[in-house]
Structures are given as C-alpha cells and as structure tokens.
CSV table of C-alpha atoms in Angstrom, one decimal:
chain,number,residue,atom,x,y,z
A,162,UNK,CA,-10.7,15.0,-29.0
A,163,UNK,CA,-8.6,12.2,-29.6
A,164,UNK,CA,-5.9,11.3,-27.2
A,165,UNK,CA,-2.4,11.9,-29.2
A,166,UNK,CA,1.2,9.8,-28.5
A,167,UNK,CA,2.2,12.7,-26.0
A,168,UNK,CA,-0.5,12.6,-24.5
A,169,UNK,CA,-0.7,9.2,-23.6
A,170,UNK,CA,3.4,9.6,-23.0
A,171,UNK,CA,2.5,12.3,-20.3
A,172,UNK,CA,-0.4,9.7,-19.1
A,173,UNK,CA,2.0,7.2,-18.6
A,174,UNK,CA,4.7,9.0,-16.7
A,175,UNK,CA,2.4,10.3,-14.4
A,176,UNK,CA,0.7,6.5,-13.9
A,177,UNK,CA,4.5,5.6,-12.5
A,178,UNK,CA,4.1,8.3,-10.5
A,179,UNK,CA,1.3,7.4,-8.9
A,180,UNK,CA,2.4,4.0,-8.4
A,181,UNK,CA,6.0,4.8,-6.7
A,182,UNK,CA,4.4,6.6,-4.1
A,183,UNK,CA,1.1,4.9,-3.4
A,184,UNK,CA,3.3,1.7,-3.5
A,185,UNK,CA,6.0,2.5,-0.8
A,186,UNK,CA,4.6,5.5,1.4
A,187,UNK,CA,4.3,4.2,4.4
A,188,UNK,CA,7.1,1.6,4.2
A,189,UNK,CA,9.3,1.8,7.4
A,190,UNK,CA,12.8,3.1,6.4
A,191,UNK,CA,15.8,4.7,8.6
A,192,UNK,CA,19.0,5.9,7.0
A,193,UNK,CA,20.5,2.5,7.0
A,194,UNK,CA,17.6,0.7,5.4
A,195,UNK,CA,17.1,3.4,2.8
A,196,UNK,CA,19.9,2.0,0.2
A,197,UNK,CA,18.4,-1.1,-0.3
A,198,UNK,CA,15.0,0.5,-0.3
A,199,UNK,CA,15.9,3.3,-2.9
A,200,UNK,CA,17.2,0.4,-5.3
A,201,UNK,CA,14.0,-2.2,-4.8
A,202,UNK,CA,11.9,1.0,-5.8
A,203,UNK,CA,13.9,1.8,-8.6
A,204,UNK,CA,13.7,-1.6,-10.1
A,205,UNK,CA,10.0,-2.3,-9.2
A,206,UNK,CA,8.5,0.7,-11.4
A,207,UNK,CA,11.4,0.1,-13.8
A,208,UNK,CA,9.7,-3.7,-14.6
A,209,UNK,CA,6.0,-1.5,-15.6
A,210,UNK,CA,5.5,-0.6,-19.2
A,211,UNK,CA,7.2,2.4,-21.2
A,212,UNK,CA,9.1,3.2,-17.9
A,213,UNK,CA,12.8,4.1,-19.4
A,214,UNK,CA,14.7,4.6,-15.8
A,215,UNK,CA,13.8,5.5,-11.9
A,216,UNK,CA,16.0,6.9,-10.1
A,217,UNK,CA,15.0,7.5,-6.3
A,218,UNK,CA,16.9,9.4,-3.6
A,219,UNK,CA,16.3,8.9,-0.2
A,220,UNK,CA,17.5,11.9,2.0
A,221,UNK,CA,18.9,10.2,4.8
A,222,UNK,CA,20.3,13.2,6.4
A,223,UNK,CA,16.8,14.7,6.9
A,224,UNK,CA,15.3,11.0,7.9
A,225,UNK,CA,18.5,10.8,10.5
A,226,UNK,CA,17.7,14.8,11.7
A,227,UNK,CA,14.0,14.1,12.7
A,228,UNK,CA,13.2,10.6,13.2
A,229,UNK,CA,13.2,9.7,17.2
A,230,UNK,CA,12.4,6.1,17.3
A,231,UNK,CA,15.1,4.5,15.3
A,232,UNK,CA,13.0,4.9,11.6
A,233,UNK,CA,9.9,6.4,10.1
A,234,UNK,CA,7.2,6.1,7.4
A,235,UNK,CA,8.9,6.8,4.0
A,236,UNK,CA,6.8,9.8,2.6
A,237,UNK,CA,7.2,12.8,0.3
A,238,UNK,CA,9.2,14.8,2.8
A,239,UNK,CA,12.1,12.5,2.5
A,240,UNK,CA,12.4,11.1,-1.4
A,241,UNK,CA,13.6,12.7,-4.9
A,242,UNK,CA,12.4,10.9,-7.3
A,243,UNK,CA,12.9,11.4,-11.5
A,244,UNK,CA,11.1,9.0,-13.7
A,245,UNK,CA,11.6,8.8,-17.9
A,246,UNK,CA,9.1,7.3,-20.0
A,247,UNK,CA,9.2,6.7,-23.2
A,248,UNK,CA,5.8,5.5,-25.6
A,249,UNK,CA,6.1,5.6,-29.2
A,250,UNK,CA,8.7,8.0,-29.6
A,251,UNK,CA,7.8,10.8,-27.2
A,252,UNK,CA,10.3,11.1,-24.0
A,253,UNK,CA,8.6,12.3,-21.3
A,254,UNK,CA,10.9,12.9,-17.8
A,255,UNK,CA,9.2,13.8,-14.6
A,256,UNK,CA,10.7,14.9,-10.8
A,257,UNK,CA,9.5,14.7,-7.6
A,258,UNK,CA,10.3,17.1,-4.6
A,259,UNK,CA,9.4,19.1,-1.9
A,260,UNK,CA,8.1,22.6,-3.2
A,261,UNK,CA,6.2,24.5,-0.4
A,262,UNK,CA,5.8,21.7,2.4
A,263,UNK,CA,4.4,19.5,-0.3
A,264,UNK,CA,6.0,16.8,-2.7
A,265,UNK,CA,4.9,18.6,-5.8
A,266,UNK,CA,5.5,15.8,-8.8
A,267,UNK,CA,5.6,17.6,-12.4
A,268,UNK,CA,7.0,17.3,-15.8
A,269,UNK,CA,10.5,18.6,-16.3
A,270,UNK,CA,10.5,18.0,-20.2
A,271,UNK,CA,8.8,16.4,-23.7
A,272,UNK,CA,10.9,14.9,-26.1
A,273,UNK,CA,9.3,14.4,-29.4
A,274,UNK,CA,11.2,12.3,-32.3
B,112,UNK,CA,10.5,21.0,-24.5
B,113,UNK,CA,9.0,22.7,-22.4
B,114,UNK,CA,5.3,20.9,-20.7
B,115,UNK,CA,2.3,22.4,-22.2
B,116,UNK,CA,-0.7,22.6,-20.0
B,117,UNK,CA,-2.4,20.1,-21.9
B,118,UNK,CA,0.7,17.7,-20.7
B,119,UNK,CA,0.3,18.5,-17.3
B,120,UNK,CA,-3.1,17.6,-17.7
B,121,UNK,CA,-2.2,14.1,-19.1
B,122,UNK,CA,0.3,13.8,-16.4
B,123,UNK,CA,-2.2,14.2,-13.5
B,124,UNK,CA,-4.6,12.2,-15.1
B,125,UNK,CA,-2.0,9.3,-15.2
B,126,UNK,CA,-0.9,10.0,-11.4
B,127,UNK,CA,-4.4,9.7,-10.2
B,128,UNK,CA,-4.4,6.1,-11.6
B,129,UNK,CA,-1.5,5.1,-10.1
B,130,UNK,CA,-2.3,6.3,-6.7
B,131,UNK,CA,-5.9,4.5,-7.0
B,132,UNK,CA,-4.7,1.4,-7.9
B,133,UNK,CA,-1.4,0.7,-5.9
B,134,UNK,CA,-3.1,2.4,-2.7
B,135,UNK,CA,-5.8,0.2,-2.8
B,136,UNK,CA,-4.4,-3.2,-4.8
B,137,UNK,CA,-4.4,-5.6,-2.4
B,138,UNK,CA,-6.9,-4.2,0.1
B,139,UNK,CA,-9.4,-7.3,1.2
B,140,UNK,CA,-12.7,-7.4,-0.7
B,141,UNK,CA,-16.0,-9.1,-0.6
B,142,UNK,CA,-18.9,-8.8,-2.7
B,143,UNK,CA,-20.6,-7.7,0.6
B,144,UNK,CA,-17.8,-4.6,1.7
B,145,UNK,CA,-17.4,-4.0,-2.3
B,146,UNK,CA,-19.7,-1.1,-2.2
B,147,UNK,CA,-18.1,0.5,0.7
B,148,UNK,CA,-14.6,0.2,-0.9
B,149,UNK,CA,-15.9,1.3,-4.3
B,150,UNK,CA,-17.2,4.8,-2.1
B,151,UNK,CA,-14.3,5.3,0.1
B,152,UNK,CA,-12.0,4.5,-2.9
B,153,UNK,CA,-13.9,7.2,-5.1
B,154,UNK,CA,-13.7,10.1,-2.1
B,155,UNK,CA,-10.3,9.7,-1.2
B,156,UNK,CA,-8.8,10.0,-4.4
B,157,UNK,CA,-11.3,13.1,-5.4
B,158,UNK,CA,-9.6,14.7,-2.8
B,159,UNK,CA,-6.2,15.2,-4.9
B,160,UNK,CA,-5.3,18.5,-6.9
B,161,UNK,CA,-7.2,18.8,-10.1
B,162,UNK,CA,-9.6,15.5,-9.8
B,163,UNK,CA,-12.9,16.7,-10.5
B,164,UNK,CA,-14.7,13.0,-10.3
B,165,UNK,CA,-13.7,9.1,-9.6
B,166,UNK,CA,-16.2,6.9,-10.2
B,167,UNK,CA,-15.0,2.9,-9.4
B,168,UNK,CA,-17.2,-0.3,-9.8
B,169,UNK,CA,-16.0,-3.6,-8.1
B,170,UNK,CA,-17.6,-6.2,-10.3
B,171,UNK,CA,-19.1,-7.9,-7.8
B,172,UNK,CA,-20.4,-11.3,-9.7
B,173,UNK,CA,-16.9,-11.8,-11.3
B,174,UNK,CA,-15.6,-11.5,-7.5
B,175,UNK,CA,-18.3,-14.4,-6.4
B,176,UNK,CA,-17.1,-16.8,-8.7
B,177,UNK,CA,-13.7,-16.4,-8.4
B,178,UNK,CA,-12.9,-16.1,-4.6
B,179,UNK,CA,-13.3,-19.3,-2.2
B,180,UNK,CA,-12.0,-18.3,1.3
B,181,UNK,CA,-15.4,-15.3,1.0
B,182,UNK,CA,-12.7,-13.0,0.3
B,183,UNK,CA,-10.0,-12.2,-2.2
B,184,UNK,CA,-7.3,-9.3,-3.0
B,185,UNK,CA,-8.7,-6.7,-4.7
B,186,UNK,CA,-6.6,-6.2,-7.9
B,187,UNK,CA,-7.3,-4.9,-11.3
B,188,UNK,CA,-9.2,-7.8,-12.8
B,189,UNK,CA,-12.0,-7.2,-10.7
B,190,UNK,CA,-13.0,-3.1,-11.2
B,191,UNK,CA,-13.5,-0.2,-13.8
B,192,UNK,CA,-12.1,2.9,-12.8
B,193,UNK,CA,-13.1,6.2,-14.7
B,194,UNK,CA,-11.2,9.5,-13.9
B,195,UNK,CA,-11.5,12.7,-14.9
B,196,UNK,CA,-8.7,15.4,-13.7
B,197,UNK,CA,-9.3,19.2,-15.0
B,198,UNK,CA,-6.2,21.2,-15.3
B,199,UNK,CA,-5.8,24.9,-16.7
B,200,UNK,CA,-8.8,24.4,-18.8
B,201,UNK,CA,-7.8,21.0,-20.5
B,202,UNK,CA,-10.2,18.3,-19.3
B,203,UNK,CA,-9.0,14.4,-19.4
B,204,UNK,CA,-10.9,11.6,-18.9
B,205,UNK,CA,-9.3,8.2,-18.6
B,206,UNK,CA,-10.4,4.9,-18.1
B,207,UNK,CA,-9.1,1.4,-16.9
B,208,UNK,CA,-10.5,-2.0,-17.9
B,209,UNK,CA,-9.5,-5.1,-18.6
B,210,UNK,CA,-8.4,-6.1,-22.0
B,211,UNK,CA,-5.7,-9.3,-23.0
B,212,UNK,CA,-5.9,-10.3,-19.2
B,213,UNK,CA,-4.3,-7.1,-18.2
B,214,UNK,CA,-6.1,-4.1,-16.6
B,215,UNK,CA,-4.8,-1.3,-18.9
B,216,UNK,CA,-4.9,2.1,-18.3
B,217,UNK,CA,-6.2,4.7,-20.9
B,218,UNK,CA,-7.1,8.2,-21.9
B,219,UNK,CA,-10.7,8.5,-23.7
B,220,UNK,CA,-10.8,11.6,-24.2
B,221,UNK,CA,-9.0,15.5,-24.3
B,222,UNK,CA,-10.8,18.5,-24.3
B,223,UNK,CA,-8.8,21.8,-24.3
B,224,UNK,CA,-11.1,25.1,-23.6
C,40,UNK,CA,-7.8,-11.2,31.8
C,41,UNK,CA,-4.8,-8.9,31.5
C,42,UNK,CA,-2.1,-10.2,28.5
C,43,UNK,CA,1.1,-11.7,29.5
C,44,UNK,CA,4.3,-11.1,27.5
C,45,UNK,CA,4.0,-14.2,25.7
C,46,UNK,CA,0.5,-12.9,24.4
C,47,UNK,CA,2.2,-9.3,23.6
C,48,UNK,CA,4.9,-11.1,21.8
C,49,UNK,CA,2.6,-13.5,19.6
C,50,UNK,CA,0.6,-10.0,18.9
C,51,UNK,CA,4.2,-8.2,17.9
C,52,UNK,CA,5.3,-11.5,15.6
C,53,UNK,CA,1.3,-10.5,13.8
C,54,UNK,CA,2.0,-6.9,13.5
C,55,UNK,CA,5.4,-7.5,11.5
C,56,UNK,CA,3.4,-10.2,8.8
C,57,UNK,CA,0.4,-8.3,8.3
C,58,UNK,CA,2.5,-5.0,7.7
C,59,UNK,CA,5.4,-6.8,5.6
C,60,UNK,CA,2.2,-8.1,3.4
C,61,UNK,CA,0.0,-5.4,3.1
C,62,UNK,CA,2.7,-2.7,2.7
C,63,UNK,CA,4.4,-4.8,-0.3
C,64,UNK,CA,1.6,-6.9,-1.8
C,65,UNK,CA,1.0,-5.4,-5.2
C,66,UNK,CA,4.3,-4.2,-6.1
C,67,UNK,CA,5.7,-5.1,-9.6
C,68,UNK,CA,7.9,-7.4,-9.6
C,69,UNK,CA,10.0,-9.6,-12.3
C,70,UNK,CA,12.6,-12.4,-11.6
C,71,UNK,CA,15.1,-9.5,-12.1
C,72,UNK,CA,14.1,-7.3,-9.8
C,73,UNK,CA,13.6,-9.9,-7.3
C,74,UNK,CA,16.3,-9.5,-5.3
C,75,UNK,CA,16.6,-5.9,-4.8
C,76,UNK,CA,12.7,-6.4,-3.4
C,77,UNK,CA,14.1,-9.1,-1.0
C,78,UNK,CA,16.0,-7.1,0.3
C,79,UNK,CA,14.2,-3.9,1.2
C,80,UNK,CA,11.0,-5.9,2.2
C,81,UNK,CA,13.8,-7.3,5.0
C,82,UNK,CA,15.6,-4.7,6.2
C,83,UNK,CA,12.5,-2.2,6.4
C,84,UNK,CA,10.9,-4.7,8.2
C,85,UNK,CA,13.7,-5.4,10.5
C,86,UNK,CA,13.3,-1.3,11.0
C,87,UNK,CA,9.9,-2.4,13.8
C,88,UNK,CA,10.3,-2.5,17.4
C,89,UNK,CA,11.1,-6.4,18.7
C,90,UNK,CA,12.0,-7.4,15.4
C,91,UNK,CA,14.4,-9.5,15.1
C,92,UNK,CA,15.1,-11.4,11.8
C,93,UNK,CA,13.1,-11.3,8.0
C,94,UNK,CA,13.9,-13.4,5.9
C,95,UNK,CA,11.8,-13.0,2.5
C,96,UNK,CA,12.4,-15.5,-0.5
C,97,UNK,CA,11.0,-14.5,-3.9
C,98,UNK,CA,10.3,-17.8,-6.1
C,99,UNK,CA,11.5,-16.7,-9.2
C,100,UNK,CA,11.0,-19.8,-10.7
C,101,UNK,CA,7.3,-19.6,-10.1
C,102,UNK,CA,7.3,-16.1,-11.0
C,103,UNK,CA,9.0,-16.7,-14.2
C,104,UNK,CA,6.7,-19.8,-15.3
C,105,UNK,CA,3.3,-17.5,-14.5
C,106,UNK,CA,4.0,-14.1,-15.8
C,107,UNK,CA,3.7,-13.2,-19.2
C,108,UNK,CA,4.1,-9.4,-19.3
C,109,UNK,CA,7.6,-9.2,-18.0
C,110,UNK,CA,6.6,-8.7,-14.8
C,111,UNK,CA,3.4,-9.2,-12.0
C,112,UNK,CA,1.8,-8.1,-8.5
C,113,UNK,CA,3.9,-9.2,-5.7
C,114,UNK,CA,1.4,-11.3,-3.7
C,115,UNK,CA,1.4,-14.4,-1.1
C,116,UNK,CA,2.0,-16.6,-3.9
C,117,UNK,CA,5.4,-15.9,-5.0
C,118,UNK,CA,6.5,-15.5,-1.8
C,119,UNK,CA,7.7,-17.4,1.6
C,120,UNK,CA,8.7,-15.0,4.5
C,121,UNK,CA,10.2,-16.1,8.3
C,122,UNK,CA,10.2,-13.2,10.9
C,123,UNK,CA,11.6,-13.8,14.4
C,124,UNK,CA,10.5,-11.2,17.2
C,125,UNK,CA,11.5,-11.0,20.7
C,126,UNK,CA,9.9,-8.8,23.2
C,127,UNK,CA,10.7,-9.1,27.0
C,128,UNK,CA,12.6,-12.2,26.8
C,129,UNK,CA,9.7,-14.4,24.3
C,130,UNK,CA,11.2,-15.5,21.5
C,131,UNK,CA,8.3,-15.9,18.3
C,132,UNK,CA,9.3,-17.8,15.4
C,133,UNK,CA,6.8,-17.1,12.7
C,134,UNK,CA,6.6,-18.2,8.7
C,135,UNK,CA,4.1,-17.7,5.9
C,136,UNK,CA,4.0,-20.7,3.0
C,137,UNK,CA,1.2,-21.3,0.8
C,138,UNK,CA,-1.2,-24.2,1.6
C,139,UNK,CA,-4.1,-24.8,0.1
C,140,UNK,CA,-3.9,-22.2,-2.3
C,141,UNK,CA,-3.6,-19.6,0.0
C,142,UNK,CA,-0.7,-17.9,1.8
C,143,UNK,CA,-1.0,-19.3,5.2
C,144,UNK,CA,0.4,-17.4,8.2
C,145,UNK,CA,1.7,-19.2,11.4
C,146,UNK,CA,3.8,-19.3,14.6
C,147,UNK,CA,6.2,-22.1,14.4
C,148,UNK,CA,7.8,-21.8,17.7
C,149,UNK,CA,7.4,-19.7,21.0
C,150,UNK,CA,10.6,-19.5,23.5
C,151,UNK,CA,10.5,-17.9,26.6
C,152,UNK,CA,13.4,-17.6,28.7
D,260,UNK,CA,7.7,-24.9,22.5
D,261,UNK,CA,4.1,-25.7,20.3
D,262,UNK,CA,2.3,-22.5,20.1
D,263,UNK,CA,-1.2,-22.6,22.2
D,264,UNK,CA,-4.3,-21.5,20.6
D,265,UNK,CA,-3.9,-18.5,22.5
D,266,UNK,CA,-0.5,-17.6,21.0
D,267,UNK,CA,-2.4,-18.1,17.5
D,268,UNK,CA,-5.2,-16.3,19.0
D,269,UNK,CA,-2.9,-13.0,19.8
D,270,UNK,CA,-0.7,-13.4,16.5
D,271,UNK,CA,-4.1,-13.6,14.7
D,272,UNK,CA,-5.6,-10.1,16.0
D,273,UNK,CA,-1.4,-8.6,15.3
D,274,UNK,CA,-2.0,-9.5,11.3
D,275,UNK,CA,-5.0,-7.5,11.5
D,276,UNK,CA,-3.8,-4.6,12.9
D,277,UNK,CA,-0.5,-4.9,10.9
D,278,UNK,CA,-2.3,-4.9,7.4
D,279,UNK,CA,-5.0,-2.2,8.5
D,280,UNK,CA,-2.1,-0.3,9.1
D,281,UNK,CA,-0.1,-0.6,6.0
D,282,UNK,CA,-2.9,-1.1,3.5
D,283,UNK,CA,-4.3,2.4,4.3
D,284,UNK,CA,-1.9,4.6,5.5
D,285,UNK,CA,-1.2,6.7,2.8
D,286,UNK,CA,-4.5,6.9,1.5
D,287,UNK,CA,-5.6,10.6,0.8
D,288,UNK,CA,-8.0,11.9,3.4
D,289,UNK,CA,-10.0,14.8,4.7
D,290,UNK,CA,-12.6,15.7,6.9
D,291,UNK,CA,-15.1,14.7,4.4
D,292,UNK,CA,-14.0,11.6,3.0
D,293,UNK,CA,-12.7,10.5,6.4
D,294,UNK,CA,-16.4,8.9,6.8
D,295,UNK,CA,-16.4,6.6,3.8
D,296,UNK,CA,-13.1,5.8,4.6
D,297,UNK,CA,-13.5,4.7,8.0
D,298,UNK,CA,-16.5,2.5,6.9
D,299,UNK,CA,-14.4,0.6,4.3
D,300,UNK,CA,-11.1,0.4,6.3
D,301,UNK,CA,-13.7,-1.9,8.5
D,302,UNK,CA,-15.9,-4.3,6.0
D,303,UNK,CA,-12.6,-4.6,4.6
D,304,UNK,CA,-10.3,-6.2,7.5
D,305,UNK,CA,-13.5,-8.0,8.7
D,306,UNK,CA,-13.2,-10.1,5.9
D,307,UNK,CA,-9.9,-11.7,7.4
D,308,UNK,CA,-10.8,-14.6,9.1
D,309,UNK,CA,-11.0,-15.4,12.6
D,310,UNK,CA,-11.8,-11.1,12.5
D,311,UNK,CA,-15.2,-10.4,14.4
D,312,UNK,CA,-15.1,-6.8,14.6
D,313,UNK,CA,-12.7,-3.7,13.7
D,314,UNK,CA,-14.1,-0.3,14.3
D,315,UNK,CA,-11.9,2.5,12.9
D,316,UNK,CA,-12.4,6.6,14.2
D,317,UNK,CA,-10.4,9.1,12.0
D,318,UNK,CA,-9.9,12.3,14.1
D,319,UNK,CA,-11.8,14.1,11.6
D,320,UNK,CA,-11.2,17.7,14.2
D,321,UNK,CA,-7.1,16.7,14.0
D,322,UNK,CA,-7.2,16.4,10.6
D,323,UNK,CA,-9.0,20.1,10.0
D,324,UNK,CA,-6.9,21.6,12.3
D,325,UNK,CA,-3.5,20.4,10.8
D,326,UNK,CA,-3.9,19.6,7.0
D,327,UNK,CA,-3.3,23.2,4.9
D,328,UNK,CA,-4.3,21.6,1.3
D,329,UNK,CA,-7.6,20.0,2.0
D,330,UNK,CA,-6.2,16.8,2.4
D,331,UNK,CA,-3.9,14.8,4.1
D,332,UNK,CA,-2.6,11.5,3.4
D,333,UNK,CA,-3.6,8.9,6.5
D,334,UNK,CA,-0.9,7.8,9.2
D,335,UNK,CA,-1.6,6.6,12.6
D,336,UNK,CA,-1.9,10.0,14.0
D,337,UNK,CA,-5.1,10.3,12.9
D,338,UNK,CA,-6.8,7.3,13.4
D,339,UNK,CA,-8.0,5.1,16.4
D,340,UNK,CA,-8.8,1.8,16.1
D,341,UNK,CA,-9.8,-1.5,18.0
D,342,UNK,CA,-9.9,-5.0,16.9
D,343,UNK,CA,-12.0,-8.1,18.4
D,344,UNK,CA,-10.6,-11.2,17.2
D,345,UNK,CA,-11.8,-15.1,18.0
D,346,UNK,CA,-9.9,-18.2,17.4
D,347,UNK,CA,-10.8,-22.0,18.8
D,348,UNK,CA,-12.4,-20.0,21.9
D,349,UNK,CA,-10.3,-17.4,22.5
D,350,UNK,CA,-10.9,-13.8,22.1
D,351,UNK,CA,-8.7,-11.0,21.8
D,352,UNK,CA,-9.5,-7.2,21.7
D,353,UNK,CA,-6.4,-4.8,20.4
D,354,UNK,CA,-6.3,-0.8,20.3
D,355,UNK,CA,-4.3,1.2,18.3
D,356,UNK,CA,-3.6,4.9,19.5
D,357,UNK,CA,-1.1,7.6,20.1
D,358,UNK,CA,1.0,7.3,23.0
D,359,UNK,CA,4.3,9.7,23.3
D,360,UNK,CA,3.8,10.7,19.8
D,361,UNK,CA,4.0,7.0,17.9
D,362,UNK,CA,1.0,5.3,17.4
D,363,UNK,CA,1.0,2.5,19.7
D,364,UNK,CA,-0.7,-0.9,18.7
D,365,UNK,CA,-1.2,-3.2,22.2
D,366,UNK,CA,-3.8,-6.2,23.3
D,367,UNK,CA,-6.6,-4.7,25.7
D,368,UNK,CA,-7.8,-8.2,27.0
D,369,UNK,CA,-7.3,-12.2,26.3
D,370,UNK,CA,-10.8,-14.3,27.0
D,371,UNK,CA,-10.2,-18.0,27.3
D,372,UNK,CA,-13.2,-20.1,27.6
C-alpha cells in the first residue's frame, strides 16, 4: 500500500530520533558541560528537514549522583528528549525517556490539518 | 490524536534510519573494508526492537573514483540502505538513495495485516 | 622500550582529536547553529583527563558558500580545532587545518617542564 | 620545542584509538553481531594512515551476561583493543582495557629504529 502524509510524518519524526541519539551517545558530558551540550543538540536536529522544535533535557542531578571520574558518556539514562515534526500538514510530537531501564522513544500525538 | 499502530510502525521505521546513518556516517571506508562495514552495519542495527531485516550496499566503484588518500568518510552519497521494521502486524519498508545530491530517506511500502 | 611521559602525553593530545572528530563528524550543522556546536564540541571535550584547552572554529563562511539545503555534515572541512593537553608536567599543543584537501592533524609544540 | 617523529609517532596511534572509540561506541551489539562488528571496527581504522594493525575483542560472555534486551549498545566495557602504529621508523603499539572500572587507553611499547 501506498505510504500516506502521516505516514511519512511518523517516518520522519522517528528519523530525528534516530539521529539525536546515534549522533551524541557517547559524547563526554558532566553536569557543567551539559547546558551547552543540550542547546548544540537542540539546534543541530532542529537544522534537518520537517523538524519543527527539539527540546533536550539533560538530567544533571542523576549524571552528578553516579558519575566518579569527573563526567560520562551521554546515553539514554540521562536525556529527555521531545521532538515535533511537521510534513505537509500532519504534526507529529514524539518523547524520549526512561521506561523500565530503557530509553523507550514513542509517539505522544498526531495532528492532522 | 492518539498514535495508531500503523504510526508506531512508521515511527520505528524512521528511527532505524537515523540510528544507521548517524552511527555509522563518518566511519572510514575503503572499497577493500566496504563489505565488512556493509555486514556489521546490517547486524547491528537488526538487533533493535521490531527490525526484521537491513540490508546496506556501499557502492564500491563510486567510492574508487571519488576517494584519493585510499580512503574516505563514509556518508550517504556512497550506500543504499533498505529497512524493513514489523510492528503489531503493520510491515514498513523504507529505502534511502540518493536523489538531487541528497541521500533521502523514504517509505516504499505499508502493509497492515 | 618503555614510554616516557612525553610519549604518553603526545598519545593523550591523539586521543582528544580523534574523539573530538569522530564523536562530532556528521552532525548537521548550518551557519546558525554554529555556535551552539562550538561550544559543546569544546566543553565536552575539555570533560577528558589531561585536557586542557579546545578551541573549535566553525567557518561559516565556507559553510554558508557550499551548502544548499540549509544545512550539512559537520566534517574536517568546515572546521579548525586547537587542543592543549598536559599530563605529568608535558605540555602538547596540537591543531587540525586543512591541507591539501584534507584535514590534517598535528602537534605544534611539546613543552616539558 | 619541534615535536620528534616519535612525538608524531605516539600522537598518531592516540587519533586511532580516539576515533575507534567514538565512531563505534554506541553502536547496537549482541553476542551475535559482536563478530561482524569487531571485523569492521578493524578494516575500518586500518584505513587511517600510518595504521598497521588494530585488532578489536568484544567480550561477547560480558555482554550475555549483562544485556536483558538482546542487545546492548557498545562502550568500552566491552571491548578490548590494541593498536600497532608506524611513522618515519617508529612503531608504537596501544591497548585499550578496563582498569578500576574506566576503560583505560595507554602505549604498551615505543620502537625506534
């Protein structure tokens, strides 16, 4: 069947996604890094296609309660993340957090014009 | 709205793509390791929730011409990725290829049981 | 023949560029965003053991002339870094600059105390 | 002070080690893909020059005894890894493996001619 706007709305939003965390897992942080981190990710998947808004929350509390060596890789455990696409007139806006010990990404709504 | 399955469908589909290509963008590539990279780049991402299969092919001749220190960056002018994630009974394959100089990212095809 | 510090520091002064590269080639990037990018790539970096100074310039103006989507890939060509490590009293002064077409990574100084 | 070839020698086998790290870690993994990935994560940074041999052993037994999805995503607690670099006549080998719980990166021996 053919592929309809949602779809590729939904197809998109989970693309960002994909990209956010592929892009910056792994990226040393520590709680006083993380501000300037949590903006540069914002504004990097904000620049790719359809992408309406990023908005990424690093929990420094958590990061400052178990790292040991003065910072960390930046991973699941310690980022909230909610992305909004939109692609010809379908809204699609997606979260990211931690839902049983794993960063469980999934749609929170569809918007259709 | 609330997500139907087929969205969460869409949505995983699209995350897969994200995490292939910004995991591995950038990775160093010659037409002698391309075939190693294509197969490690295939497993890893199978491994996800809901991927049934990831097939990737490095085009290899356009990387000969192009690179002149024997190796390049592997980015998205030089492979076709196909993807197909099953979810709740909605299968969606998606595809990305190069088209106006830019290696989009589609869905071919939605199949709801 | 066992490493002196001066060896451990060169390594150390490696570790930081091929991390700061690797980690950060292949995000998107516009002249907007630039800055916010500068930033984290420097402070996250900064995060390593014996690191003491990233600088990371973005050529926007390059950037801006080449892309014609908006935004690209961060890679070594729209970019110029300078990291400073110290480890037991070795000072390594290290830059990366395109030359020849390709970003070229070298130790401009070594100081030991 | 002029850096010595050995100084470029040792900074040389750090940027390996550096981008091994940060291009892969991240990547999804588990027992069965570890193969494949372990196979690319070398042709890939043997590409670099001045690189003569990286060989990369993902603790395929840690990985089944701690991952509770199927996969995991790769970080240096699961890898070991050495690196033999040569550069105007000097060779250095590196190792990368855990040591108090942080993945510790360090020169094993400097060969001048």
């Amino acid at each position: 069947m053919e592929p309809t706007a949602r779809d590729a709305a939904c197809f998109e939003a989970g693309i960002k996604f994909g990209a956010l965390y592929h892009q910056f897992a792994g990226t040393p942080v520590s709680p006083e890094s993380a501000p300037s981190l949590e903006r540069a990710v914002e504004e990097s998947i904000e620049n790719q296609p359809f992408c309406e808004s990023v908005s990424v929350d690093i929990l420094t509390e958590k990061l400052a309660a178990e790292i040991d060596h003065g910072y960390t890789e930046l991973t699941g455990r310690f980022m909230e993340v909610e992305i909004a696409v939109e692609r010809e007139g379908t809204e699609v806006v997606t979260r990211m957090a931690m839902e049983d010990g794993y960063p469980l990404m999934k749609i929170e709504s569809v918007r259709e014009d």
